[in-house]
Every structure is written in structure tokens, then in C-alpha cells.
Short mmCIF file of C-alpha atoms and ligand atoms in Angstrom, two decimals:
data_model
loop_
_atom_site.label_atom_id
_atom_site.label_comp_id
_atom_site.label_asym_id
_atom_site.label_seq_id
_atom_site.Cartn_x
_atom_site.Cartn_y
_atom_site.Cartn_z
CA UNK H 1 -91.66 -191.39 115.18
CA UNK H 2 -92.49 -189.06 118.00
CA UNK H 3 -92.41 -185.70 117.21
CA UNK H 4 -91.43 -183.92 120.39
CA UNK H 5 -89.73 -181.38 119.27
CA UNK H 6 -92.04 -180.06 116.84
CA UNK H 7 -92.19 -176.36 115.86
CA UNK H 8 -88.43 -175.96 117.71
CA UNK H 9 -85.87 -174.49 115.86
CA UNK H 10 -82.08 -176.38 117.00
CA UNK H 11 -78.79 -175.22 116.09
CA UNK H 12 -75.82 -178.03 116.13
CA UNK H 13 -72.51 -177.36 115.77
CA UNK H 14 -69.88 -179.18 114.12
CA UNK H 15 -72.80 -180.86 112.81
CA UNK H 16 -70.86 -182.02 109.38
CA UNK H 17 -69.84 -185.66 110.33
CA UNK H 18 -69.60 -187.62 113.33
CA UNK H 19 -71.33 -186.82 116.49
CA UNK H 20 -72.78 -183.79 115.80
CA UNK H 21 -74.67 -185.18 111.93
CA UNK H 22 -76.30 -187.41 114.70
CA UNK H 23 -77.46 -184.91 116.65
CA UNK H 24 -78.55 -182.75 113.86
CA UNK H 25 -80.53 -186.37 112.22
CA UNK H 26 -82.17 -187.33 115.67
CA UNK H 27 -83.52 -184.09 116.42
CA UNK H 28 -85.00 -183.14 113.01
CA UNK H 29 -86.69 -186.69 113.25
CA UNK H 30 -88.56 -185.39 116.88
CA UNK H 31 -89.72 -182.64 114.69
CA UNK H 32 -87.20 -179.73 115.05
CA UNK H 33 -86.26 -177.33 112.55
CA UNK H 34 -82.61 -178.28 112.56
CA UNK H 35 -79.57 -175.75 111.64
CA UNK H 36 -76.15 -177.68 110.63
CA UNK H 37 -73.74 -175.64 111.87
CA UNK H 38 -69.75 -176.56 110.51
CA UNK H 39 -66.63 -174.29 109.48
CA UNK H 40 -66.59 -177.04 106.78
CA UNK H 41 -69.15 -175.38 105.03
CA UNK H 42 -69.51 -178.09 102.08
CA UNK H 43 -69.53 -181.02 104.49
CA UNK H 44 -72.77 -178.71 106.79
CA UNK H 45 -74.53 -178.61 103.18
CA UNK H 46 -73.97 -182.44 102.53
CA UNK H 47 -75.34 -182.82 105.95
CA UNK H 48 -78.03 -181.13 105.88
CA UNK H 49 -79.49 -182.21 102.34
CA UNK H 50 -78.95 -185.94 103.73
CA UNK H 51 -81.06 -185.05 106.71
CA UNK H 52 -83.38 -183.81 104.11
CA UNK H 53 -86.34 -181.11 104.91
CA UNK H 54 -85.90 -179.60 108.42
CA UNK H 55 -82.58 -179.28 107.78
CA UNK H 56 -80.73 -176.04 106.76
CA UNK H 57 -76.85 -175.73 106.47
CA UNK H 58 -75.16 -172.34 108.09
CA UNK H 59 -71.51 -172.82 108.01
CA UNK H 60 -69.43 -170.93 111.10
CA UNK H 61 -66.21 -171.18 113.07
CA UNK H 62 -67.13 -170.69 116.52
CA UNK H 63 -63.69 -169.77 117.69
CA UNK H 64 -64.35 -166.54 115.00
CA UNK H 65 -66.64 -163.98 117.25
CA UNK H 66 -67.54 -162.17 114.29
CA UNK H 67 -68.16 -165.62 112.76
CA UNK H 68 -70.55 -166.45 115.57
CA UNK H 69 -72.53 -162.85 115.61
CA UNK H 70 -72.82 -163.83 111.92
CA UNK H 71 -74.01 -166.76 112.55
CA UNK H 72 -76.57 -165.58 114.85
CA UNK H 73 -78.13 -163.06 113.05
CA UNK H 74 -78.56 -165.33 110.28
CA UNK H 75 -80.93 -167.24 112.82
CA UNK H 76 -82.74 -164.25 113.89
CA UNK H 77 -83.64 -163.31 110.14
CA UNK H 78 -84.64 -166.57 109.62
CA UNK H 79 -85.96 -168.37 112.91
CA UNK H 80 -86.29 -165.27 115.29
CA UNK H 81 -84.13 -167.76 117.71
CA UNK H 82 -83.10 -171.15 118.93
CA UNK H 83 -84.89 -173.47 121.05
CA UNK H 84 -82.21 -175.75 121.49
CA UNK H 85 -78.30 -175.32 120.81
CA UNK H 86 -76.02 -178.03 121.02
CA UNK H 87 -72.59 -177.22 121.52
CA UNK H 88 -70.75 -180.10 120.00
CA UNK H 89 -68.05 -178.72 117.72
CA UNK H 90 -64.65 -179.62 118.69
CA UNK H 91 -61.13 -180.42 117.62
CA UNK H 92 -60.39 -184.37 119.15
CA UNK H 93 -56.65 -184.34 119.08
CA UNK H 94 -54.34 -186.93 119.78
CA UNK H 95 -51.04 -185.35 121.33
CA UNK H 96 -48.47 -186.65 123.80
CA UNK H 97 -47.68 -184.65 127.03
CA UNK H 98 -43.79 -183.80 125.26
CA UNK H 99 -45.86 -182.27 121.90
CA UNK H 100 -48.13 -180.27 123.92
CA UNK H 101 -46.68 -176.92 123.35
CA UNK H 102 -48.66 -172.85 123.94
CA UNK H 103 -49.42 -173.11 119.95
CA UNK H 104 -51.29 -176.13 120.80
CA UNK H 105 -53.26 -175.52 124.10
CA UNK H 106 -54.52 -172.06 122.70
CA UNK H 107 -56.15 -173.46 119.49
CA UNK H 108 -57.35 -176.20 121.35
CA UNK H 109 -58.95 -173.64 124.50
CA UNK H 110 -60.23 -171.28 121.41
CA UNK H 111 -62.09 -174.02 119.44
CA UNK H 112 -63.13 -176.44 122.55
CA UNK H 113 -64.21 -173.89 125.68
CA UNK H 114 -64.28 -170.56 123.96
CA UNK H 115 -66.15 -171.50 121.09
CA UNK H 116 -68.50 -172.98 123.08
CA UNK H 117 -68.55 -169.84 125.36
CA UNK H 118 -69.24 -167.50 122.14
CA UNK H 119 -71.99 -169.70 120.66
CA UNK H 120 -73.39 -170.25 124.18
CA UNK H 121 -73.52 -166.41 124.89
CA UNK H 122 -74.91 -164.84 121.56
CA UNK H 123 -77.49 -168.06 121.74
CA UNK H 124 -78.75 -167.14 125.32
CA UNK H 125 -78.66 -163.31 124.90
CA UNK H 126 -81.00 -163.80 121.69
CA UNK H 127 -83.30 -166.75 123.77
CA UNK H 128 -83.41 -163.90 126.37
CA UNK H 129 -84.42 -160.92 123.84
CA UNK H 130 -87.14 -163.32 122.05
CA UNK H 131 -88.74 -164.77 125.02
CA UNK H 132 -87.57 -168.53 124.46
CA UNK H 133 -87.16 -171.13 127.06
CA UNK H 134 -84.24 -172.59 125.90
CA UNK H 135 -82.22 -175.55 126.31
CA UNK H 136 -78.45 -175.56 126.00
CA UNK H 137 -76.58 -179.04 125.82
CA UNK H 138 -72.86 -179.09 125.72
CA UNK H 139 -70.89 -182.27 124.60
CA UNK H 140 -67.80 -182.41 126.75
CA UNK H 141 -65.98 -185.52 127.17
CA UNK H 142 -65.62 -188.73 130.00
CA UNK H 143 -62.03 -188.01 129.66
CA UNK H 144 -62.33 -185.19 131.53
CA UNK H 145 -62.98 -187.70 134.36
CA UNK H 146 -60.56 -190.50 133.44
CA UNK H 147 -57.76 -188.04 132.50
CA UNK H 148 -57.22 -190.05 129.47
CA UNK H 149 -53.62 -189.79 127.61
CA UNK H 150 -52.55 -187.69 124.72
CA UNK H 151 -55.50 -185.20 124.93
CA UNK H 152 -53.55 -182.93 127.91
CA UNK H 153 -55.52 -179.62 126.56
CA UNK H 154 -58.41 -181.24 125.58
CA UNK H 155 -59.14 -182.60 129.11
CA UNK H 156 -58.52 -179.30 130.26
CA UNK H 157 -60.77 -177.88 127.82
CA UNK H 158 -63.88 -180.29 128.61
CA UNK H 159 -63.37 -179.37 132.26
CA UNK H 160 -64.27 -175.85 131.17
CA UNK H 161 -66.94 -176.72 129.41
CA UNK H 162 -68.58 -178.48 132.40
CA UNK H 163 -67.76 -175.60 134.51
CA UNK H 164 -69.26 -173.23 132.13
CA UNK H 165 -72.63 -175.36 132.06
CA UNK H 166 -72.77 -175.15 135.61
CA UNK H 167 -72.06 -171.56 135.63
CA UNK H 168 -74.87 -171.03 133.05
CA UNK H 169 -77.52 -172.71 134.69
CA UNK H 170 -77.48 -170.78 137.88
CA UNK H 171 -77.60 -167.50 136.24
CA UNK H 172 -79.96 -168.35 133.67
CA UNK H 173 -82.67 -170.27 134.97
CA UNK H 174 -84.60 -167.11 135.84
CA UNK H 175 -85.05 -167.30 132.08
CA UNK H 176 -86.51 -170.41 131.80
CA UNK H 177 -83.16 -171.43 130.20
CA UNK H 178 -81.61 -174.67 130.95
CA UNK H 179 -78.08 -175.77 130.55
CA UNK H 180 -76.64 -179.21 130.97
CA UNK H 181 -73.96 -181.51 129.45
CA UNK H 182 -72.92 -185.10 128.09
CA UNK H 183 -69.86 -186.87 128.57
CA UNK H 184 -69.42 -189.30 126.36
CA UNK H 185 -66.68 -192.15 126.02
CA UNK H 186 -65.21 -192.94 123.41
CA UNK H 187 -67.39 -192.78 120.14
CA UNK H 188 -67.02 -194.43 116.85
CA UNK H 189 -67.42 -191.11 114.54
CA UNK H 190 -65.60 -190.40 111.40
CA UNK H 191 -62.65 -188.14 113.31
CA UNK H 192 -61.81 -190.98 115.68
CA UNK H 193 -62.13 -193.21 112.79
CA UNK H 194 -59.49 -191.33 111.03
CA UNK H 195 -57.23 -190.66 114.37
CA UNK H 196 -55.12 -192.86 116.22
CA UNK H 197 -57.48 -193.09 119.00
CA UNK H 198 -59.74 -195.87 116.59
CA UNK H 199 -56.78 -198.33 117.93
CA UNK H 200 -58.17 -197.76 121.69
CA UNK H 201 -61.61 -199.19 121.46
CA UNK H 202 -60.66 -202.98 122.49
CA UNK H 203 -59.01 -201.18 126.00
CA UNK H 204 -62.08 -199.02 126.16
CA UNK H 205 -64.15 -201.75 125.86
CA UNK H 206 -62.58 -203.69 128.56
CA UNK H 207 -63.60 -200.94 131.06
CA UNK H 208 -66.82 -200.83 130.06
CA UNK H 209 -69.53 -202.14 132.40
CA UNK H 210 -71.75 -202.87 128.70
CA UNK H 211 -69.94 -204.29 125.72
CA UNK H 212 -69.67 -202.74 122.30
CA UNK H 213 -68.48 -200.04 120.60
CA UNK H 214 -69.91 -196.62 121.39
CA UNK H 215 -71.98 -195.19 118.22
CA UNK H 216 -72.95 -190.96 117.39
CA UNK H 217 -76.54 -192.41 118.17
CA UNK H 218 -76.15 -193.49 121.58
CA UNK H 219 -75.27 -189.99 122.14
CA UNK H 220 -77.85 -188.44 119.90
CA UNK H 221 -80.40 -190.14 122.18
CA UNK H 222 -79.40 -188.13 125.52
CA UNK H 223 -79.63 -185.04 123.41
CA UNK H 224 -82.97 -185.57 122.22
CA UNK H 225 -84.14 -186.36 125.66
CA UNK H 226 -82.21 -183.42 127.05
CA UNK H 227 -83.39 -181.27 124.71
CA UNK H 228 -87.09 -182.69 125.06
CA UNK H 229 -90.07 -181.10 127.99
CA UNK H 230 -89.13 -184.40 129.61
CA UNK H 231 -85.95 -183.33 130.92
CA UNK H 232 -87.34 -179.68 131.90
CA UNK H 233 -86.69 -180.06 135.76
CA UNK H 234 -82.63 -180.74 134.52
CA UNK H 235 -80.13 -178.29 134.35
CA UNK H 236 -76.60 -177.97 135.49
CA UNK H 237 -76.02 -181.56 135.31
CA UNK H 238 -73.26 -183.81 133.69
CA UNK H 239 -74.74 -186.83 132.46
CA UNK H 240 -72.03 -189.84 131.34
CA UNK H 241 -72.80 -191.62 128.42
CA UNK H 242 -70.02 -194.31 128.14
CA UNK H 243 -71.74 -197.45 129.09
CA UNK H 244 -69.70 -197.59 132.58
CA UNK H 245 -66.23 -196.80 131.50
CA UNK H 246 -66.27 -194.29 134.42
CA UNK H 247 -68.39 -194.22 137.34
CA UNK H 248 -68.01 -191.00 139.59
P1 NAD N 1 -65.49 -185.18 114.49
O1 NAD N 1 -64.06 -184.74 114.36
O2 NAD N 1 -65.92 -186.39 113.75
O3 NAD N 1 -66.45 -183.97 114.09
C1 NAD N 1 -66.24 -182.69 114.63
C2 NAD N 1 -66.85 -181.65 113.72
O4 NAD N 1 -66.61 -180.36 114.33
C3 NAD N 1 -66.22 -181.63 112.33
O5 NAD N 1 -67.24 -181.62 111.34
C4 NAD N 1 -65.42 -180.33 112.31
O6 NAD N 1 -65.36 -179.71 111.04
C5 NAD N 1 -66.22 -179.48 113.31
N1 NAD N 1 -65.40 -178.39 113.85
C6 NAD N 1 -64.11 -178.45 114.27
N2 NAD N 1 -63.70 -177.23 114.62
C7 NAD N 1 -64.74 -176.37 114.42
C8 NAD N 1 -64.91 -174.97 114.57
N3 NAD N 1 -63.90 -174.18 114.98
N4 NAD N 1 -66.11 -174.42 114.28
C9 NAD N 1 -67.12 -175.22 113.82
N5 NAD N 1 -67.01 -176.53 113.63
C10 NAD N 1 -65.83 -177.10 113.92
O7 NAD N 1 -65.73 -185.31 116.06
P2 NAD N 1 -66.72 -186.24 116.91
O8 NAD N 1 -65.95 -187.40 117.38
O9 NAD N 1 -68.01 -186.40 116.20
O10 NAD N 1 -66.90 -185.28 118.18
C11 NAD N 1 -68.07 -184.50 118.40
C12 NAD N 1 -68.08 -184.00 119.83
O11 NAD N 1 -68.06 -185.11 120.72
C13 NAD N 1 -66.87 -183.15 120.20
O12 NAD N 1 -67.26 -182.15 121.13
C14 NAD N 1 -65.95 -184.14 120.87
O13 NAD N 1 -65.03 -183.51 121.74
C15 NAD N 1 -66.97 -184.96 121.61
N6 NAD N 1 -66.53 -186.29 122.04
C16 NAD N 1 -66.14 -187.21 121.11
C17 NAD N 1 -65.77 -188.47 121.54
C18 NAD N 1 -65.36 -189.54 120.58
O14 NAD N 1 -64.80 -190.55 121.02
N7 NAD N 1 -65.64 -189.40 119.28
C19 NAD N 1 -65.78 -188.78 122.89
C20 NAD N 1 -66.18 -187.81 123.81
C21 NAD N 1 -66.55 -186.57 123.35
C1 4PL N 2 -62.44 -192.52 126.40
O1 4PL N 2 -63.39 -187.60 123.99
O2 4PL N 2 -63.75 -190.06 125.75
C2 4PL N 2 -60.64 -191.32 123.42
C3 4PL N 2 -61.01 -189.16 122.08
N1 4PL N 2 -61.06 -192.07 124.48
O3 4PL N 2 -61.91 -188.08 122.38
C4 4PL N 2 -62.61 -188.40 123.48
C5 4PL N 2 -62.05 -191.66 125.25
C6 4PL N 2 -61.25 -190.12 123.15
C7 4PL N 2 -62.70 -190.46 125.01
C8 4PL N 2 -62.24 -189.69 123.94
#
């Protein structure tokens, strides 16, 4: 196993199940110090001891700013800062246009884009302080580009989240700090599992350009790679990781 991200330190959120536990295992196995990150606290521990050593569990809600400073400081006792954040944490709902009420689109916007704003922030300022080059990589979603159904807030939310990473990268590359995202289609992780949107793989996979269901690794990959010196001369870019669904 390569170990090209040895002597980094990487937070993940939402790094209990699913996408994120991916993440968190494929960049501890280049060699990074790895922080779980999950406001399910137990399931971030469970992670993180199945990752074994490199791994350390720090539980947060990154909708919670205080939550999030918390968070951080943690990391600055510990690691002085991040090398790497991935901001992955996310709600995935599954909500039809007439159900979509305020209620809804604010928890949605606070968990999905402003969560991801306050963990990208407090990351960047500390990089900044502590003289890291880091690497930010956001996961948004391909259905930002599809507009796929029953997710009106969520597609919204994504959108921001791409905007942001653009945003980022212009006024942080002076740094030395990179920001890019992932879009991925539709992934076989344990919250789609458990959501009505496991019933849209076979129409999924009908779009798809490659055949097969979409796995947490095949996005883990692009994060390692993103994450990695080889991808140093990328940064405010989308990349699609949905083998074809969409091509824009
Ligand atoms: P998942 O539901 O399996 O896991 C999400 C994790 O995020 C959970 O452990 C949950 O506890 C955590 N989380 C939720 N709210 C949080 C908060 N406020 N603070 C901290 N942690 C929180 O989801 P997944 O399918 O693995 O999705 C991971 C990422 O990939 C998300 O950003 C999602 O939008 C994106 N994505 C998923 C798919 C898919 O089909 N699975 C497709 C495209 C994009
Ligand atoms: C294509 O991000 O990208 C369902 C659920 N289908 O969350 C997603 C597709 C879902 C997706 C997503």
C-alpha cells in the first residue's frame, strides 16, 4: 500500500457509516492520521476502532458553530491542524416537491451548505495560522446536475456547496490551500440502503455509461487522489464520479 499521505493529519466528516467510513479507511491506509468526525458519536468511535491505529473518533454536529470551534480546537491540541478536510457529512433525504415545507429546507441548508461552510472556515483559518498547505474536498452530489426528484433542498444545497468550493479556491490559493469537489451518483452506503432511494439503482444504472452499482470506495478513490501531491495543480474543480450518469 502506498503511503502518500504519510505524516498528514485528515479530518472526515460524517465519517460514521457510508461514504464518509470510506473516506476515513482509504486515507488512513495512504498513511494519514485520520479524525472520524460524526454527531453520532458512538457510531465515529465504532468507526474509528475498525479503521484501527491512525484513526481517532471526535464526534461534532457541524450545523452547531460552537460544536465546530469545539471541534477544532480539539485538533489544534492534538494535531496543531489539518492537512486535509473532507466535507462529507450530510442529511440524504427523500422528500416530494408537496412535503417540502421552510422546516425542511432550513435543516437541510444548515446541515448540507452551512455545515460545510463552518467546518470549511474554522479548518482554513487554522491551515492559515499553522502554515499548512491544505486541501479541502467537498462531497456534493450529481444531482445537483440532473435535478433528480424528491431531494428539492438538497439539490439546492449541493449547488451551494459547489459554489462555495469555487469561491474558496480563488481566495485561498495565496495560501497554498486548495479546494475542490466530487459529485457522485448514486452510492450504495448504509443511508441509501435504508432510504427509499435503494429502489432507484436499476434506473440509475440504465443511465450509466459503465454498469454496476456505485460503491463508498469508488468515491474514496477520488478523495485520496484529490487529497494526494498528485492533484496539487487542482483546485476549484467539480469532478463527477457516477460512471456517466451525467455528462456536462
Ligand atoms: P449516510 O447517511 O450513509 O452517512 C452520512 C453520515 O453523516 C452519517 O453518519 C450521519 O450521522 C452524518 N451526519 C448527518 N448529519 C450530520 C451533522 N449535522 N454533523 C455531523 N455528521 C452528520 O450518507 P452517505 O450516502 O454515505 O453520504 C455521504 C455524502 O455523500 C453526503 O454528503 C451525501 O450527500 C453524498 N452523496 C451521497 C450519494 C449516495 O447516493 N449515497 C450520492 C451523492 C452524494
Ligand atoms: C443519482 O446524492 O446522486 C439518488 C440520493 N440518486 O442522494 C444522492 C442520485 C441520490 C444521487 C443521489
Amino acid at each position: 500500500m502506498s503511503a502518500r499521505l504519510s505524516g498528514r493529519t485528515a479530518l472526515v466528516t460524517g465519517a460514521a457509516q457510508g461514504i464518509g467510513k470510506a473516506i476515513a479507511a482509504r486515507l488512513a491506509a495512504d498513511g494519514a492520521n485520520v479524525i472520524v468526525s460524526d454527531v453520532n458519536a458512538d457510531g465515529a468511535k465504532a468507526a474509528a476502532a475498525s479503521i484501527g491505529s491512525g484513526a481517532i473518533a471526535i464526534a461534532a454536529d457541524i450545523s452547531d458553530a460552537a460544536a465546530v470551534s469545539a471541534l477544532f480546537a480539539e485538533i489544534s491540541e492534538r494535531f496543531g491542524a489539518c492537512d486535509v478536510v473532507v466535507n462529507n457529512a450530510s442529511i440524504v433525504p427523500f422528500i416530494a416537491w408537496d412535503d417540502v415545507d421552510l422546516a425542511h429546507w432550513q435543516k437541510i441548508i444548515d446541515v448540507n451548505l452551512t455545515g460545510t461552510f463552518l467546518v470549511s472556515k474554522a479548518a482554513t483559518d487554522q491551515m492559515r495560522a499553522k502554515g499548512r498547505a491544505g486541501r479541502i474536498v467537498s462531497i456534493a452530489s450529481n444531482t445537483f446536475f440532473a435535478g433528480t426528484p424528491n431531494m428539492a433542498a438538497y439539490v439546492a444545497a449541493k449547488g451551494g456547496v459547489i459554489g462555495l468550493t469555487r469561491a474558496m479556491a480563488t481566495e485561498l490559493g495565496k495560501y497554498g490551500i486548495t479546494a475542490n469537489a466530487i459529485t457522485p451518483g448514486l452510492i450504495e452506503s448504509d443511508g441509501v440502503k435504508d432510504s427509499p432511494h435503494n429502489n432507484a439503482f436499476d434506473f440509475v444504472e440504465m443511465l450509466q455509461a459503465v454498469k454496476g452499482r456505485g460503491q463508498p470506495e469508488h468515491i474514496a478513490d477520488v478523495v485520496a487522489f484529490l487529497a494526494s501531491d498528485d492533484a496539487r495543480w487542482i483546485t476549484g474543480q467539480t469532478i463527477n464520479v457516477d460512471a456517466g450518469m451525467v455528462r456536462y
